[in-house]
Short mmCIF file of C-alpha atoms in Angstrom, two decimals:
data_model
loop_
_atom_site.label_atom_id
_atom_site.label_comp_id
_atom_site.label_asym_id
_atom_site.label_seq_id
_atom_site.Cartn_x
_atom_site.Cartn_y
_atom_site.Cartn_z
CA GLY Q 98 17.46 4.48 -9.44
CA ALA Q 99 16.10 0.98 -9.63
CA GLY Q 100 13.50 1.48 -6.94
CA VAL Q 101 11.78 4.07 -4.79
CA SER Q 102 14.19 5.39 -2.20
CA GLN Q 103 13.13 6.95 1.08
CA SER Q 104 15.22 8.71 3.69
CA PRO Q 105 15.80 8.64 6.53
CA ARG Q 106 14.93 5.04 7.21
CA TYR Q 107 14.22 5.85 10.86
CA LYS Q 108 13.51 9.16 12.55
CA VAL Q 109 13.00 9.88 16.22
CA ALA Q 110 11.58 13.31 16.93
CA LYS Q 111 10.73 15.08 20.14
CA ARG Q 112 7.15 16.20 20.39
CA GLY Q 113 6.84 19.64 18.85
CA GLN Q 114 9.79 19.20 16.51
CA ASP Q 115 9.44 19.62 12.74
CA VAL Q 116 10.49 16.74 10.48
CA ALA Q 117 11.06 16.32 6.75
CA LEU Q 118 10.83 12.97 5.01
CA ARG Q 119 12.26 12.49 1.55
CA CYS Q 120 11.15 10.32 -1.33
CA ASP Q 121 13.12 9.66 -4.51
CA PRO Q 122 10.74 7.98 -6.97
CA ILE Q 123 11.77 5.82 -9.87
CA SER Q 124 13.25 8.04 -12.55
CA GLY Q 125 10.61 9.18 -15.01
CA HIS Q 126 7.65 8.14 -12.90
CA VAL Q 127 4.91 10.70 -13.25
CA SER Q 128 2.77 9.83 -10.26
CA LEU Q 129 3.87 9.92 -6.64
CA PHE Q 130 1.88 8.98 -3.58
CA TRP Q 131 2.39 9.26 0.16
CA TYR Q 132 0.79 6.84 2.60
CA GLN Q 133 0.77 6.65 6.38
CA GLN Q 134 0.88 3.22 7.99
CA ALA Q 135 0.17 3.04 11.70
CA LEU Q 136 1.42 0.03 13.62
CA GLY Q 137 -0.59 -3.08 12.80
CA GLN Q 138 -2.70 -1.37 10.17
CA GLY Q 139 -2.82 -1.03 6.42
CA PRO Q 140 -1.42 2.02 4.66
CA GLU Q 141 -3.73 5.02 4.41
CA PHE Q 142 -3.60 7.54 1.58
CA LEU Q 143 -2.20 10.97 2.36
CA THR Q 144 -1.56 12.78 -0.91
CA TYR Q 145 -0.95 12.36 -4.64
CA PHE Q 146 1.20 14.22 -7.15
CA GLN Q 147 1.18 14.08 -10.90
CA ASN Q 148 4.51 15.59 -11.87
CA GLU Q 149 4.80 18.71 -9.71
CA ALA Q 150 1.06 19.19 -9.30
CA GLN Q 151 -0.50 18.05 -6.05
CA LEU Q 152 -3.81 16.75 -7.35
CA ASP Q 153 -5.18 15.30 -4.14
CA LYS Q 154 -4.28 16.11 -0.55
CA SER Q 155 -7.51 14.92 0.99
CA GLY Q 156 -5.76 12.35 3.17
CA LEU Q 157 -3.48 14.75 5.01
CA PRO Q 158 -4.68 14.53 8.63
CA SER Q 159 -4.12 18.16 9.58
CA ASP Q 160 -2.60 21.40 8.40
CA ARG Q 161 0.61 20.37 10.17
CA PHE Q 162 1.24 18.04 7.24
CA PHE Q 163 2.61 19.48 4.03
CA ALA Q 164 3.99 17.79 0.93
CA GLU Q 165 5.78 19.16 -2.09
CA ARG Q 166 7.35 17.96 -5.31
CA PRO Q 167 8.65 21.17 -6.83
CA GLU Q 168 10.45 19.73 -9.86
CA GLY Q 169 8.26 16.74 -10.46
CA SER Q 170 10.77 14.21 -9.16
CA VAL Q 171 11.87 14.18 -5.50
CA SER Q 172 9.13 14.78 -2.96
CA THR Q 173 9.29 15.89 0.65
CA LEU Q 174 6.66 15.28 3.29
CA LYS Q 175 6.96 17.78 6.11
CA ILE Q 176 5.28 17.46 9.48
CA GLN Q 177 5.29 20.50 11.71
CA ARG Q 178 5.04 20.43 15.50
CA THR Q 179 5.00 16.64 15.61
CA GLN Q 180 2.69 14.88 18.02
CA GLN Q 181 2.74 11.33 19.33
CA GLU Q 182 -0.13 10.29 17.08
CA ASP Q 183 2.08 11.09 14.08
CA SER Q 184 4.22 8.05 14.92
CA ALA Q 185 3.90 5.71 11.95
CA VAL Q 186 5.68 4.44 8.89
CA TYR Q 187 5.40 6.86 6.00
CA LEU Q 188 5.45 5.09 2.65
CA CYS Q 189 6.09 6.65 -0.71
CA ALA Q 190 5.06 5.04 -3.99
CA SER Q 191 5.42 5.97 -7.61
CA SER Q 192 3.92 4.81 -10.88
CA GLN Q 193 4.92 5.37 -14.44
CA GLY Q 194 1.90 7.21 -15.68
CA GLY Q 195 -1.21 8.91 -14.46
CA ARG Q 196 -2.83 5.55 -14.91
CA LEU Q 197 -2.35 2.42 -12.92
CA GLU Q 198 0.01 0.20 -14.83
CA GLY Q 199 -0.16 -3.52 -14.63
CA TYR Q 200 2.11 -3.47 -11.65
CA GLY Q 201 0.24 -0.97 -9.57
CA TYR Q 202 2.64 1.15 -7.67
CA THR Q 203 6.25 0.61 -6.68
CA PHE Q 204 6.65 1.31 -2.99
CA GLY Q 205 9.68 2.42 -1.03
CA SER Q 206 10.67 0.81 2.27
CA GLY Q 207 9.27 3.71 4.22
CA THR Q 208 10.43 6.04 6.97
CA ARG Q 209 9.55 4.94 10.48
CA LEU Q 210 8.80 8.07 12.50
CA THR Q 211 8.68 7.83 16.27
CA VAL Q 212 7.60 10.88 18.21
CA VAL Q 213 8.67 10.84 21.86
CA ALA B 55 -17.01 4.70 -0.20
CA GLN B 56 -14.87 1.68 -0.82
CA LYS B 57 -13.72 -0.63 1.92
CA VAL B 58 -11.51 -3.70 2.18
CA THR B 59 -11.87 -6.25 4.96
CA GLN B 60 -9.31 -8.89 5.88
CA ALA B 61 -10.91 -10.74 8.74
CA GLN B 62 -7.86 -12.84 9.58
CA THR B 63 -5.49 -10.78 11.68
CA GLU B 64 -2.85 -13.47 12.09
CA ILE B 65 -2.38 -16.96 10.69
CA SER B 66 0.26 -19.52 11.61
CA VAL B 67 0.95 -22.59 9.52
CA VAL B 68 3.65 -25.19 9.38
CA GLU B 69 5.87 -25.26 6.34
CA LYS B 70 4.41 -27.08 3.32
CA GLU B 71 0.85 -26.49 4.42
CA ASP B 72 -1.52 -24.63 2.10
CA VAL B 73 -3.00 -21.40 3.41
CA THR B 74 -5.75 -19.09 2.15
CA LEU B 75 -5.92 -15.42 3.00
CA ASP B 76 -9.37 -13.91 2.76
CA CYS B 77 -10.28 -10.53 1.30
CA VAL B 78 -13.76 -9.04 1.05
CA TYR B 79 -14.33 -5.66 -0.55
CA GLU B 80 -17.08 -3.09 -0.87
CA THR B 81 -17.53 -0.68 -3.73
CA ARG B 82 -20.38 0.97 -5.58
CA ASP B 83 -18.43 1.20 -8.82
CA THR B 84 -18.79 -1.36 -11.57
CA THR B 85 -15.19 -0.81 -12.66
CA TYR B 86 -12.52 -1.32 -10.06
CA TYR B 87 -9.14 -2.91 -9.50
CA LEU B 88 -8.04 -5.32 -6.81
CA PHE B 89 -4.49 -5.92 -5.63
CA TRP B 90 -2.49 -8.06 -3.27
CA TYR B 91 0.75 -6.81 -1.76
CA LYS B 92 3.28 -8.54 0.47
CA GLN B 93 5.08 -6.63 3.20
CA PRO B 94 8.10 -8.53 4.53
CA PRO B 95 9.87 -7.43 7.71
CA SER B 96 12.03 -5.06 5.66
CA GLY B 97 8.94 -2.88 5.21
CA GLU B 98 8.52 -2.33 1.51
CA LEU B 99 5.28 -3.33 -0.15
CA VAL B 100 5.84 -5.88 -2.88
CA PHE B 101 3.27 -6.07 -5.65
CA LEU B 102 1.83 -9.56 -6.18
CA ILE B 103 -1.18 -9.18 -8.46
CA ARG B 104 -3.64 -6.75 -9.99
CA ARG B 105 -7.09 -7.83 -11.16
CA ASN B 106 -9.71 -5.66 -12.83
CA SER B 107 -13.40 -6.12 -12.19
CA PHE B 108 -14.12 -7.40 -15.68
CA ASP B 109 -11.78 -10.33 -15.40
CA GLU B 110 -13.07 -13.02 -13.09
CA GLN B 111 -10.69 -15.68 -14.24
CA ASN B 112 -8.70 -17.21 -11.46
CA GLU B 113 -4.97 -16.86 -11.72
CA ILE B 114 -2.09 -19.07 -10.74
CA SER B 115 1.50 -17.99 -10.47
CA GLY B 116 3.77 -20.69 -9.16
CA ARG B 117 2.69 -21.47 -5.60
CA TYR B 118 0.33 -18.49 -5.54
CA SER B 119 -3.26 -18.50 -6.75
CA TRP B 120 -6.11 -16.04 -6.54
CA ASN B 121 -9.83 -16.64 -6.53
CA PHE B 122 -11.92 -13.62 -7.58
CA GLN B 123 -15.67 -13.95 -7.07
CA LYS B 124 -17.76 -10.88 -7.80
CA SER B 125 -20.90 -12.56 -6.49
CA THR B 126 -19.44 -12.58 -2.99
CA SER B 127 -17.14 -9.55 -3.42
CA SER B 128 -14.16 -11.64 -2.50
CA PHE B 129 -10.61 -11.87 -3.78
CA ASN B 130 -8.91 -14.62 -1.83
CA PHE B 131 -5.25 -15.54 -2.03
CA THR B 132 -3.91 -19.06 -1.59
CA ILE B 133 -0.31 -20.07 -1.03
CA THR B 134 0.34 -23.73 -1.79
CA ALA B 135 3.12 -25.60 -0.02
CA SER B 136 4.01 -22.60 2.12
CA GLN B 137 7.64 -21.78 2.89
CA VAL B 138 9.26 -19.86 5.72
CA VAL B 139 10.08 -17.05 3.29
CA ASP B 140 6.36 -16.51 2.80
CA SER B 141 6.16 -15.11 6.33
CA ALA B 142 5.02 -11.50 5.97
CA VAL B 143 2.01 -9.26 6.25
CA TYR B 144 -0.25 -9.50 3.22
CA PHE B 145 -2.49 -6.63 2.18
CA CYS B 146 -5.46 -6.70 -0.12
CA ALA B 147 -6.24 -3.36 -1.77
CA LEU B 148 -8.91 -1.80 -3.95
CA SER B 149 -8.85 1.09 -6.39
CA GLU B 150 -12.00 2.46 -7.92
CA ASP B 151 -10.26 4.23 -10.77
CA ASN B 152 -7.50 3.72 -13.23
CA TYR B 153 -5.65 6.73 -11.90
CA GLY B 154 -4.96 5.12 -8.58
CA GLN B 155 -5.95 8.04 -6.45
CA ASN B 156 -8.50 6.21 -4.37
CA PHE B 157 -6.39 3.26 -3.35
CA VAL B 158 -7.67 1.62 -0.20
CA PHE B 159 -5.80 -1.07 1.70
CA GLY B 160 -7.23 -3.67 4.03
CA PRO B 161 -5.81 -4.01 7.54
CA GLY B 162 -3.53 -6.87 6.50
CA THR B 163 -3.07 -10.48 7.56
CA ARG B 164 0.15 -11.49 9.27
CA LEU B 165 1.24 -14.91 8.05
CA SER B 166 3.80 -16.87 10.00
CA VAL B 167 5.16 -20.02 8.38
CA LEU B 168 6.92 -22.18 10.93
CA PRO B 169 9.68 -24.61 9.98
#
């Protein structure tokens, strides 16, 4: 597609529920990133994929967070046993190569997760 | 570790006024990359500019201009003749490598341009 697509756009989960957030990067983009943006704050890095390889997951806040990109295109961020502090916008971004291009990343519009 | 500070949490201006958004960064690397992104109410982050640490030339793009000063570790962003459509949250960001793995955002500045 023309841009990075994320679904769902909004998700309300009951505390303790598992959720799965999807990211469709720009076709052919090698690198894919997940960020968490709490209300009123800047995005914070969660994890990075180069093709299907998860090269950095240092930003994942706990072992309840898991991300995968099995075929090197679509990625899913899964949060198990959601808690209220998981409420945030989850942003996905992709870039063409393993290197930053002149345009940095292309970001999706995010999934706003609210845990009640 | 790298850090980005945007001291202005919120700014309000009247249309056609000029406005400068401040960004101060910290890094121990000599090679790094600075960015500005715009986040309108729709939520996506829109790339505005990338600057590498070796290029201190100021840049102008239409009503937007950027002032990069290594001596003060600042990368300020000025909007000239602001318009209502400029209302958004603006993020300054820093990456210490060309692979983009250590990409740190500032807390953002919310700009409101009033008609």
